[in-house]
Short mmCIF file of C-alpha atoms and ligand atoms in Angstrom, two decimals:
data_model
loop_
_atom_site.label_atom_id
_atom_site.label_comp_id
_atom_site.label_asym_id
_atom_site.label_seq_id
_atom_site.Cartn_x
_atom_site.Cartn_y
_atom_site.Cartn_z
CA UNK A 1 -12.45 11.55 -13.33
CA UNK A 2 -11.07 8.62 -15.36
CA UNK A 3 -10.40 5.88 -14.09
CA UNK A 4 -8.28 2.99 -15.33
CA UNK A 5 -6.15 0.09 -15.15
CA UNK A 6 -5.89 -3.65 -15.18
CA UNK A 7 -6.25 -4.56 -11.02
CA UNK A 8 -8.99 -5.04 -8.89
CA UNK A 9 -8.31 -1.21 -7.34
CA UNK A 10 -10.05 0.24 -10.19
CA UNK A 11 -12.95 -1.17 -9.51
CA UNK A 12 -13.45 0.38 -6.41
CA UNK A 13 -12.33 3.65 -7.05
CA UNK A 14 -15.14 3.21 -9.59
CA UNK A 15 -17.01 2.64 -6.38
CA UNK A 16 -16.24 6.36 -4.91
CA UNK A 17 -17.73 8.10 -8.10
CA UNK A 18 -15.30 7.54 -10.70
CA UNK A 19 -16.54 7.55 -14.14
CA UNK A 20 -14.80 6.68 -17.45
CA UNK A 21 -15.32 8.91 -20.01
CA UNK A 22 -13.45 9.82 -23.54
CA UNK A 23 -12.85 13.19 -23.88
CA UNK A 24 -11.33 16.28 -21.04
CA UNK A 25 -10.85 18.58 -19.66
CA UNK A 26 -10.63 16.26 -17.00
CA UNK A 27 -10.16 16.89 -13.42
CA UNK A 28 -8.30 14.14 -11.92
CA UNK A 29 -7.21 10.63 -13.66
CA UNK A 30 -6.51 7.11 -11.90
CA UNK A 31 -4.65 4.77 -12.99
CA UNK A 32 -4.89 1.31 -10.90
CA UNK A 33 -1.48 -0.65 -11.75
CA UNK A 34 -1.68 -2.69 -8.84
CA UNK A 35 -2.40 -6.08 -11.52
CA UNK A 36 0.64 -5.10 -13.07
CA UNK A 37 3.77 -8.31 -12.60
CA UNK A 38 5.58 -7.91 -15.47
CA UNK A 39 7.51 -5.30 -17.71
CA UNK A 40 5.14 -6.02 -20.80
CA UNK A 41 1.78 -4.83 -18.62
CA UNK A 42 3.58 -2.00 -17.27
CA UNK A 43 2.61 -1.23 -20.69
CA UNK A 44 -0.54 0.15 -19.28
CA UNK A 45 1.53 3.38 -18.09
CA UNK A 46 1.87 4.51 -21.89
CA UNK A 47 -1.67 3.24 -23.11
CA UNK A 48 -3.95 5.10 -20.58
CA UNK A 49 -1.74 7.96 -19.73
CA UNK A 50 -0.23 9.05 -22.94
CA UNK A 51 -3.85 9.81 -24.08
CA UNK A 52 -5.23 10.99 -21.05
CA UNK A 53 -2.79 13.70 -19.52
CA UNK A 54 -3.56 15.70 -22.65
CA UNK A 55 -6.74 15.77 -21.65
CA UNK A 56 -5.87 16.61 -18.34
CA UNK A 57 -7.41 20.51 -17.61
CA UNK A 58 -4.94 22.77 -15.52
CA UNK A 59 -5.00 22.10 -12.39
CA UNK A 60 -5.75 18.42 -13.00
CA UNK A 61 -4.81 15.20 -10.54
CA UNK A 62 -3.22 12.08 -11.46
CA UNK A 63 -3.00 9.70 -8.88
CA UNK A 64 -1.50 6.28 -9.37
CA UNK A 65 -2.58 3.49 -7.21
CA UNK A 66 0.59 0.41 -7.10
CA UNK A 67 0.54 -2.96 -5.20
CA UNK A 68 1.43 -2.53 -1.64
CA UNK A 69 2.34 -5.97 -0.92
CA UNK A 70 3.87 -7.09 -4.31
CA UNK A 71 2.94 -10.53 -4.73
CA UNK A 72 6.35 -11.52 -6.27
CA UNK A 73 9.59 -9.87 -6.61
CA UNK A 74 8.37 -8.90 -10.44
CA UNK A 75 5.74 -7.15 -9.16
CA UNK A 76 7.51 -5.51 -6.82
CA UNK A 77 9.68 -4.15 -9.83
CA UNK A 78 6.75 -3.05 -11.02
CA UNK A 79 5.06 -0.77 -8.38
CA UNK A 80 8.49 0.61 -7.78
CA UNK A 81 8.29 1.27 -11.82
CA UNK A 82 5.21 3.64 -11.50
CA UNK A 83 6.40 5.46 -8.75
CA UNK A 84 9.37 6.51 -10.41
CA UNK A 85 6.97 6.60 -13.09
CA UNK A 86 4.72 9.31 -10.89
CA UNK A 87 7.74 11.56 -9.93
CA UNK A 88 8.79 12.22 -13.46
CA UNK A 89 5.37 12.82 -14.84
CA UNK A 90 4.81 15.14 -11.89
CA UNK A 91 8.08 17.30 -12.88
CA UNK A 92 6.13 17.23 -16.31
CA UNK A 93 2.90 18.64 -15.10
CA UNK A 94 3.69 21.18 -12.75
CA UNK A 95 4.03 24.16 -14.82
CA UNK A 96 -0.14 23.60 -15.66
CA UNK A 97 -0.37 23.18 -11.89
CA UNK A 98 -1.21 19.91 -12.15
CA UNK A 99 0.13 16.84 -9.68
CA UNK A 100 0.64 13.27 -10.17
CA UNK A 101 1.40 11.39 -6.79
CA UNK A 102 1.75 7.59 -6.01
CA UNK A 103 -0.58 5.39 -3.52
CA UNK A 104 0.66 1.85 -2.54
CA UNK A 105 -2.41 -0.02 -1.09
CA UNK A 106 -3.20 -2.81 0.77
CA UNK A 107 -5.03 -5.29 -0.42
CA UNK A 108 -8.61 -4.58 1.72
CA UNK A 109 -7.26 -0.78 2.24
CA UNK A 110 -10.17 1.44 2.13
CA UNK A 111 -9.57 3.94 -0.78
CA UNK A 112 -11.81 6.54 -0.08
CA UNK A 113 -10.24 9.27 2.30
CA UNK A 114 -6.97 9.18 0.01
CA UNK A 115 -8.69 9.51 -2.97
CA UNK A 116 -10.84 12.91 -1.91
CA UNK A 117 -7.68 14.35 -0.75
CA UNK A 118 -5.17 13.18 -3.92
CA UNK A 119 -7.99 14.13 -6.73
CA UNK A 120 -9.18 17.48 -4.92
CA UNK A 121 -8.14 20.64 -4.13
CA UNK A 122 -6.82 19.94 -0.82
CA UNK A 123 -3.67 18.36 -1.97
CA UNK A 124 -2.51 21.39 -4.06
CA UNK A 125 1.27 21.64 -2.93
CA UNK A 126 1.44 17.72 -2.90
CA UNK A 127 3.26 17.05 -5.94
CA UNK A 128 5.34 13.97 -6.95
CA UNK A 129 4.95 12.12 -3.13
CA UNK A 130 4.23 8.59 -3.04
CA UNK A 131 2.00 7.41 0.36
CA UNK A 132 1.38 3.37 1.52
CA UNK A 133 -2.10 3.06 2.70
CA UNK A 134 -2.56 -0.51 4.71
CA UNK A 135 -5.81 -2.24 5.49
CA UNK A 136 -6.72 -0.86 8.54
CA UNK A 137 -10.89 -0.17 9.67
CA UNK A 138 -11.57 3.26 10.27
CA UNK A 139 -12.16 4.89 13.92
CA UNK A 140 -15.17 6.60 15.07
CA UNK A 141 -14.63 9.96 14.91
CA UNK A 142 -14.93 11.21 18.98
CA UNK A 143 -18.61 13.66 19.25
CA UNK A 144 -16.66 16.26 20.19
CA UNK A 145 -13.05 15.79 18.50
CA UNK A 146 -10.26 17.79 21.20
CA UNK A 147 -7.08 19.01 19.13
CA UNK A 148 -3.95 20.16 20.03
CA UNK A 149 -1.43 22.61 18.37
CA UNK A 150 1.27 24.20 19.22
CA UNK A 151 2.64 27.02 17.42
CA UNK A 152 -0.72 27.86 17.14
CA UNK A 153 -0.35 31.80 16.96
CA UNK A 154 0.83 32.58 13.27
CA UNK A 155 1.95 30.63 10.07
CA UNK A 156 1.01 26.92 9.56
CA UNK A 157 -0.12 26.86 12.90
CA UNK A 158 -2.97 29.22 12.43
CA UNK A 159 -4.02 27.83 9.45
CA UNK A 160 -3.94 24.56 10.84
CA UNK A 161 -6.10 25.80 13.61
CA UNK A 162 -8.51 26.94 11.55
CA UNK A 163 -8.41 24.07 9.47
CA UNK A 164 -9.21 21.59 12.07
CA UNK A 165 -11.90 24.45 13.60
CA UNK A 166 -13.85 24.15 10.37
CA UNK A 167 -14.29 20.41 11.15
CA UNK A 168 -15.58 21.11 14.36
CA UNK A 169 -12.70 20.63 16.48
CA UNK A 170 -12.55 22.59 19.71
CA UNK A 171 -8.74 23.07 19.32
CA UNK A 172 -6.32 23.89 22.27
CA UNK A 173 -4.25 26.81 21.30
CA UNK A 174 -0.70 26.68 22.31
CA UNK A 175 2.37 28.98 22.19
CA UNK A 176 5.08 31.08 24.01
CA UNK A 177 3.64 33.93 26.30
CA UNK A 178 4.76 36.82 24.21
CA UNK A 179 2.18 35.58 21.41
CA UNK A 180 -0.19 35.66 24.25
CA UNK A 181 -2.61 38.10 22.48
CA UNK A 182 -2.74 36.65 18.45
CA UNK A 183 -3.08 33.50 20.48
CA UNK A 184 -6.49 34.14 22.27
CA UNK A 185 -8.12 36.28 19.33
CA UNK A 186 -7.31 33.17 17.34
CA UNK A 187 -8.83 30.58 20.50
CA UNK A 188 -11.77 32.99 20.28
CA UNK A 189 -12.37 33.51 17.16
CA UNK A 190 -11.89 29.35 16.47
CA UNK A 191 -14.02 28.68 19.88
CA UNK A 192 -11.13 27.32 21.21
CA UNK A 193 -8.90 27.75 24.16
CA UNK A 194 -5.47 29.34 24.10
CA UNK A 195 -2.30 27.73 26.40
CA UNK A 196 0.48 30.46 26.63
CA UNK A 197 3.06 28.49 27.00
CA UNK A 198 7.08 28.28 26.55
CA UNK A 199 7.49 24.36 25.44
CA UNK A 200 10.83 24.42 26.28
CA UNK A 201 10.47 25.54 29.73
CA UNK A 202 11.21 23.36 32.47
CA UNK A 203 7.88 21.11 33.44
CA UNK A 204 6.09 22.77 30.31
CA UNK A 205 5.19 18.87 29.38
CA UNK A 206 3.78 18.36 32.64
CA UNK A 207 1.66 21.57 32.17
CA UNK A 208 0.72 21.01 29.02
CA UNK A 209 -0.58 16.91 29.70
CA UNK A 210 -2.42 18.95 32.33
CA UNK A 211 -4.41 20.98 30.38
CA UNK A 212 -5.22 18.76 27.88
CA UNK A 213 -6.52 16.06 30.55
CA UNK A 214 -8.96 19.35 31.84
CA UNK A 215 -9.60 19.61 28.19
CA UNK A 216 -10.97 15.44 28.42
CA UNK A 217 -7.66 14.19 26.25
CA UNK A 218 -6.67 14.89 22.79
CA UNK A 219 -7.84 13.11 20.14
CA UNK A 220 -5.46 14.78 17.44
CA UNK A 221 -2.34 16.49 18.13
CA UNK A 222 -0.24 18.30 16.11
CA UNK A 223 3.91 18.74 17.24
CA UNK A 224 4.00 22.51 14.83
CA UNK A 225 6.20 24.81 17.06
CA UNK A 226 9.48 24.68 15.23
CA UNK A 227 12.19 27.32 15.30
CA UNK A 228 15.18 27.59 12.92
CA UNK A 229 18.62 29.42 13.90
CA UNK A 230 20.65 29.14 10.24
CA UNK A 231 24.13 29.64 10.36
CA UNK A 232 27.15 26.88 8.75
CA UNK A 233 27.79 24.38 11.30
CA UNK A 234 31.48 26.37 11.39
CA UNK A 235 30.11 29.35 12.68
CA UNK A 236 27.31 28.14 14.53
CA UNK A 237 27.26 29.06 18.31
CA UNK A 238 26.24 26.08 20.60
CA UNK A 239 23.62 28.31 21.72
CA UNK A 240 21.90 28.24 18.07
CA UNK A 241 22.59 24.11 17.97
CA UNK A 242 20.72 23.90 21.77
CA UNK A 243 18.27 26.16 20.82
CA UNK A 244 16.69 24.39 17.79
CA UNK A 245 17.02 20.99 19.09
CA UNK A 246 15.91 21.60 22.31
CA UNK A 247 12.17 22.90 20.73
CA UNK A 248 12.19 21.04 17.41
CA UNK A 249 12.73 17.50 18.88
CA UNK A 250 13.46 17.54 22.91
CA UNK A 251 10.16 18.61 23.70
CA UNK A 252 8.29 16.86 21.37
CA UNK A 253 9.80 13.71 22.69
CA UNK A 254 8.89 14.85 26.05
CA UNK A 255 5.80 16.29 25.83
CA UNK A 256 4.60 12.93 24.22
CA UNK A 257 6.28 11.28 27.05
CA UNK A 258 4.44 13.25 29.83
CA UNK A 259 0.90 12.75 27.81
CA UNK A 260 1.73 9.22 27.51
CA UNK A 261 2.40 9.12 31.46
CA UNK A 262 -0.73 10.78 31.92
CA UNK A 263 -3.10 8.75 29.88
CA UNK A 264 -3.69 11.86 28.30
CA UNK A 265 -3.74 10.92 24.91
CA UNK A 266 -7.11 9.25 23.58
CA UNK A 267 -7.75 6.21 22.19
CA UNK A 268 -7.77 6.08 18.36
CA UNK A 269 -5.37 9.89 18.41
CA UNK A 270 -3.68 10.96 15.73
CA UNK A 271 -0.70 12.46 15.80
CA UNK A 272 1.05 14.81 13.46
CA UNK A 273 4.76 15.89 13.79
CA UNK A 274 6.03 19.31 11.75
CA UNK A 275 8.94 18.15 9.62
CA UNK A 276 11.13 19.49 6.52
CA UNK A 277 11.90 18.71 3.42
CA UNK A 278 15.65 19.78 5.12
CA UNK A 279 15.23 16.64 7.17
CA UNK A 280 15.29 14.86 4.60
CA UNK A 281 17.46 16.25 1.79
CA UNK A 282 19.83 18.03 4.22
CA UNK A 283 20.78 21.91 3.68
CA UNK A 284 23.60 24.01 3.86
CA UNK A 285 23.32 26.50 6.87
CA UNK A 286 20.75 24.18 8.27
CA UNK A 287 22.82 21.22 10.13
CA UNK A 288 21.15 22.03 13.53
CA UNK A 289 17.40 21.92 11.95
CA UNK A 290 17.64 18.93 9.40
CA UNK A 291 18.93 17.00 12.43
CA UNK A 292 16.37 17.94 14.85
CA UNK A 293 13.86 17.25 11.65
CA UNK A 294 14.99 13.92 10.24
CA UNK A 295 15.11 13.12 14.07
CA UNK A 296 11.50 13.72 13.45
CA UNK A 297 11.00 11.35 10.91
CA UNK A 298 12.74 8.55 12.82
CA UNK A 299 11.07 9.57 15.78
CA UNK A 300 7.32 8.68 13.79
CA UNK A 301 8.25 5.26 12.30
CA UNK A 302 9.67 3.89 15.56
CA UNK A 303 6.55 5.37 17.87
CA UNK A 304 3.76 4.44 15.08
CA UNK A 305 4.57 0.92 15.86
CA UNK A 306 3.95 1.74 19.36
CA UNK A 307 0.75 3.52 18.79
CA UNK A 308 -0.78 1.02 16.33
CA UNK A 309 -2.23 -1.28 18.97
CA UNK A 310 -4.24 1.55 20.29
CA UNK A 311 -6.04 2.36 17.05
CA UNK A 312 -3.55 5.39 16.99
CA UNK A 313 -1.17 6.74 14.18
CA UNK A 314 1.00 9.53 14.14
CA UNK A 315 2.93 10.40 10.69
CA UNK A 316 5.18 13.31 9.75
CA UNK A 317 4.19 16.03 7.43
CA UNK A 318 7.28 17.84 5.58
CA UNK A 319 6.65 20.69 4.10
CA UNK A 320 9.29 22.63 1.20
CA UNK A 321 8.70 26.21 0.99
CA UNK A 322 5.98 27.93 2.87
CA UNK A 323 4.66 31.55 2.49
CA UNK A 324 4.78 32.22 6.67
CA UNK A 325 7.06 34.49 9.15
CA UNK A 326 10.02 31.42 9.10
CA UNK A 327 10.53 31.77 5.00
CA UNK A 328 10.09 36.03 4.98
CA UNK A 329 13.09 36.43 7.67
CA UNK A 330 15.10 34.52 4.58
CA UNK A 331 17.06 37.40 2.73
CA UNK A 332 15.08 38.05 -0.73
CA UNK A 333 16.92 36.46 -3.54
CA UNK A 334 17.60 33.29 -1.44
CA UNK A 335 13.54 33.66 -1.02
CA UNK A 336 13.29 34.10 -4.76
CA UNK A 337 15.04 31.15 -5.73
CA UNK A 338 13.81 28.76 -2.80
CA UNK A 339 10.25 29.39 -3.72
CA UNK A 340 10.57 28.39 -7.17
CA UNK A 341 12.85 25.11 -6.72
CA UNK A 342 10.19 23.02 -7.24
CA UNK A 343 7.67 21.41 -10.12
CA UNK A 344 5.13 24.01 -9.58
CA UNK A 345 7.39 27.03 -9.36
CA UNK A 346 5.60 28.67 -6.73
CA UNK A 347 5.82 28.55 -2.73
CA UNK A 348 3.01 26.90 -0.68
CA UNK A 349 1.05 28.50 1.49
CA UNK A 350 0.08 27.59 5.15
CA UNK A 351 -3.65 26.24 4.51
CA UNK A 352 -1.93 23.59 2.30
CA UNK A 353 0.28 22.24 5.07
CA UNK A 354 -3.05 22.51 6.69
CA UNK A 355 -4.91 20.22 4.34
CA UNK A 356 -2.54 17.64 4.92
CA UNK A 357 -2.59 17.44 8.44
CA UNK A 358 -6.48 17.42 8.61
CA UNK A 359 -5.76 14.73 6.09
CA UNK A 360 -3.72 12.57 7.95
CA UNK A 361 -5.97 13.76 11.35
CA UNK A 362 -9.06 11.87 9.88
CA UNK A 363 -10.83 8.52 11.54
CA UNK A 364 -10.47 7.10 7.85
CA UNK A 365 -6.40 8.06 7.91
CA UNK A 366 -5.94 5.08 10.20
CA UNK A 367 -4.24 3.05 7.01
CA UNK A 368 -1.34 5.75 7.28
CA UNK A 369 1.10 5.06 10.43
CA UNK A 370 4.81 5.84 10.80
CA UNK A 371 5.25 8.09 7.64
CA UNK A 372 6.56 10.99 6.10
CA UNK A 373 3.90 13.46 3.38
CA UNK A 374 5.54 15.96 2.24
CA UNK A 375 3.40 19.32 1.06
CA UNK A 376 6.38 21.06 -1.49
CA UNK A 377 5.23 21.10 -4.75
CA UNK A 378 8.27 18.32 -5.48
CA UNK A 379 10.82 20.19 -4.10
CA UNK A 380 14.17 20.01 -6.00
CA UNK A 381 15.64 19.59 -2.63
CA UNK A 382 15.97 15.70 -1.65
CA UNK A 383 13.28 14.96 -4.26
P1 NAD B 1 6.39 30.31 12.31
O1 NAD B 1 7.69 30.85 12.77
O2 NAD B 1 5.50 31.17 11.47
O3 NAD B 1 5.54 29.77 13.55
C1 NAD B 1 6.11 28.97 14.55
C2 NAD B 1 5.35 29.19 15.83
O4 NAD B 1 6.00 28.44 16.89
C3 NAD B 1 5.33 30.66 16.24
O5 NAD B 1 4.01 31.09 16.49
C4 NAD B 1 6.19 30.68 17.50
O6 NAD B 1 5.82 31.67 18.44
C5 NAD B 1 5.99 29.27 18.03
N1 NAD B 1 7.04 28.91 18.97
C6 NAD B 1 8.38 29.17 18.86
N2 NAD B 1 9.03 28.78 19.96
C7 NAD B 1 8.09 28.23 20.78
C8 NAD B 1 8.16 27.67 22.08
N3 NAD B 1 9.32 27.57 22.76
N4 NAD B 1 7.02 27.25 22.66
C9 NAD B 1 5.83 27.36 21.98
N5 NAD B 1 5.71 27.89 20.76
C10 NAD B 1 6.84 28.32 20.16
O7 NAD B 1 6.72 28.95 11.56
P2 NAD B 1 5.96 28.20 10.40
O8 NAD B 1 6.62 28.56 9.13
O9 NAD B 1 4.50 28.33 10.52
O10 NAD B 1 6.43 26.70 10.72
C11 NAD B 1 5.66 25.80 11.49
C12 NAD B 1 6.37 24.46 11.51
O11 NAD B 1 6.58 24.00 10.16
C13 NAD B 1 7.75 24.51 12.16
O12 NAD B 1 7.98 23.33 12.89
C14 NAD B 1 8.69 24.58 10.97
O13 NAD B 1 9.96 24.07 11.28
C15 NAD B 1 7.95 23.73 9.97
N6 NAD B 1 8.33 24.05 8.59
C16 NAD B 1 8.04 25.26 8.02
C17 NAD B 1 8.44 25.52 6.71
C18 NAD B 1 8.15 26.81 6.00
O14 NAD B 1 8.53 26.95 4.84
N7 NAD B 1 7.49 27.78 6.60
C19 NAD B 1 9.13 24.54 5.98
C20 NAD B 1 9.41 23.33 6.60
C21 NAD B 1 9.00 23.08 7.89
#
């Protein structure tokens, strides 16, 4: 890893393990432009990365750490500078499968969760995002962390699932009845539990703040179930507009409602709501979704404020083009295309959506509240 840069940042990320050293392949690259407050040291863009991102192996991170609370409106200009900065490089890199992405910190923000996601493995499909970390101490991670996802039984869910299983989670498993069976091989093979359950059915919030109050609370939950019934607004039947807001964003307002009622969510939770990429960029055949999705991304900034006090976040995660069940009922030149509309020309697959979440489901993720990742390899869509 090199690290670089005029501001105090660099310094720590030295801190974490960095090194500086003069010749590649290297893995990851950080640049710390958070000192930066005029146009002449944004200088330090072209100096340290103009030599080092051809020394960058395939593969490689860049991650670029800006002021978070600009000092003056110069450096404001500035930070804004490198992270329009990031998303160009990152359109450069992505055919070596390399990333670039954009952290604004806090002064005091601790550095080090972000940085083992951004320079690792983990954030593969994170391409060209940029992420504002504030100062905010870390909460104790629960003995015996409870999560909750619905949509368990296939796609991102699964993997999710898994995911947080590997960490030790005991996860509650939850999705409609007819999945009843892929549900509780996945429970038991995760040593979890499995909730069939139809969120959309009448008192299914009340049920569900039920059995996660058995379960002793949740300490991470994770809004997955999504549904998507594509059709131009024109020809779409009501019934397709009810159905996909009803799941996508009425139940996950009340189901957080009914937990909320019941106490049932723990101190210090984090919460993680499935978006799009269409929620934010809009698509054609795709009015009913990208509104129940950027509905989504209102509904986290509003209710992070809420949750802050508690030691709680909950953020959005917005994926682009995911290998699952959703993206294979897509007819297959459509598919085609909308896998490779973005800097890494390939689709993402479910564990990376996965990463993120355990990402942003950490003790140490308590510096990210109210926002919006998105896992698309820099989608051409919105980006
Ligand atoms: P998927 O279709 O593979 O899985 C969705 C799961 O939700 C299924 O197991 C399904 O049974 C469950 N579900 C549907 N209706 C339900 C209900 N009423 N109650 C409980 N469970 C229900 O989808 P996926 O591709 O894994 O997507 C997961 C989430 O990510 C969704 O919210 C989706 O909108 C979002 N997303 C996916 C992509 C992608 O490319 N796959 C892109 C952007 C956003």
């Amino acid at each position: 890893m090199l690290v670089q840069g005029p501001g105090a940042l660099a310094e720590a990320v030295r801190a974490q393990g960095g090194l500086l050293v003069d010749r590649g392949p290297l893995d990851a690259v950080v640049l710390d432009t958070s000192g930066c407050d005029s146009v002449a040291a944004l200088r330090v863009l072209y100096d340290a990365l103009h030599p080092a991102v051809r020394l960058l192996g395939a593969g490689g991170r860049v991650l670029l750490l800006a002021a978070g609370v600009p000092p003056s409106p110069q450096a404001a200009a500035c930070a804004r500078a490198v992270e329009g900065f990031t998303r160009s490089l990152a359109k450069e890199l992505g055919r070596r499968g390399a990333t670039a992405n954009c952290l604004y910190l806090e002064p005091g923000a601790a550095l080090d969760a972000p940085l083992a996601f951004f320079c690792s493995e983990r954030s593969a499909y994170v391409c060209g995002q940029a992420l504002h970390w504030q100062a905010a101490s870390a909460t104790a991670r629960p003995a015996r962390r409870i999560s909750v996802v619905t949509g368990a039984a296939g796609g991102i869910g699964a993997a999710t699932v898994r995911r947080l299983a590997a960490e030790g989670d005991c996860v509650l498993c939850v999705d409609v009845p007819q999945a009843d069976a892929a549900l509780r091989a996945l429970a038991a093979e995760t040593s979890g539990e499995a909730l069939p359950l139809d969120l959309t059915a009448p008192g299914a919030p009340a049920q569900l703040a039920q059995a996660v109050q058995r379960a002793g609370g949740a300490d991470v939950l994770v809004h997955n179930a999504g549904i998507t019934r594509d059709r131009s607004l024109g020809r779409m039947s009501a019934q397709e507009w009810d159905q996909v807001l009803d799941l996508n964003l009425r139940a996950i307002l009340a189901i957080d409602a009914a937990l909320d009622a019941a106490g049932a969510l723990n101190a210090a939770a984090r919460e993680i709501c499935l978006a799009s990429i269409s929620g934010i960029a809009g698509n054609a055949g795709q009015a009913n979704y990208a509104a129940s999705k950027a509905g989504l991304v209102g509904y986290v900034a509003a209710r992070g404020q809420q949750l802050a006090a508690r030691g709680s976040t909950v953020n959005a995660v917005a994926p682009g083009f995911i290998e699952t069940a959703m993206t294979h009922a897509i007819p297959f030149m459509v598919r085609t295309v909308g896998r490779r509309l973005n800097s890494l020309r390939q689709g993402g697959r479910p564990a990376d959506v996965a990463e993120a979440i355990a990402f942003l489901a950490r003790p140490e993720a308590r510096g990210c509240n109210g926002q919006v990742l998105r896992v698309c390899g820099q989608s051409w869509l919105g980006a």
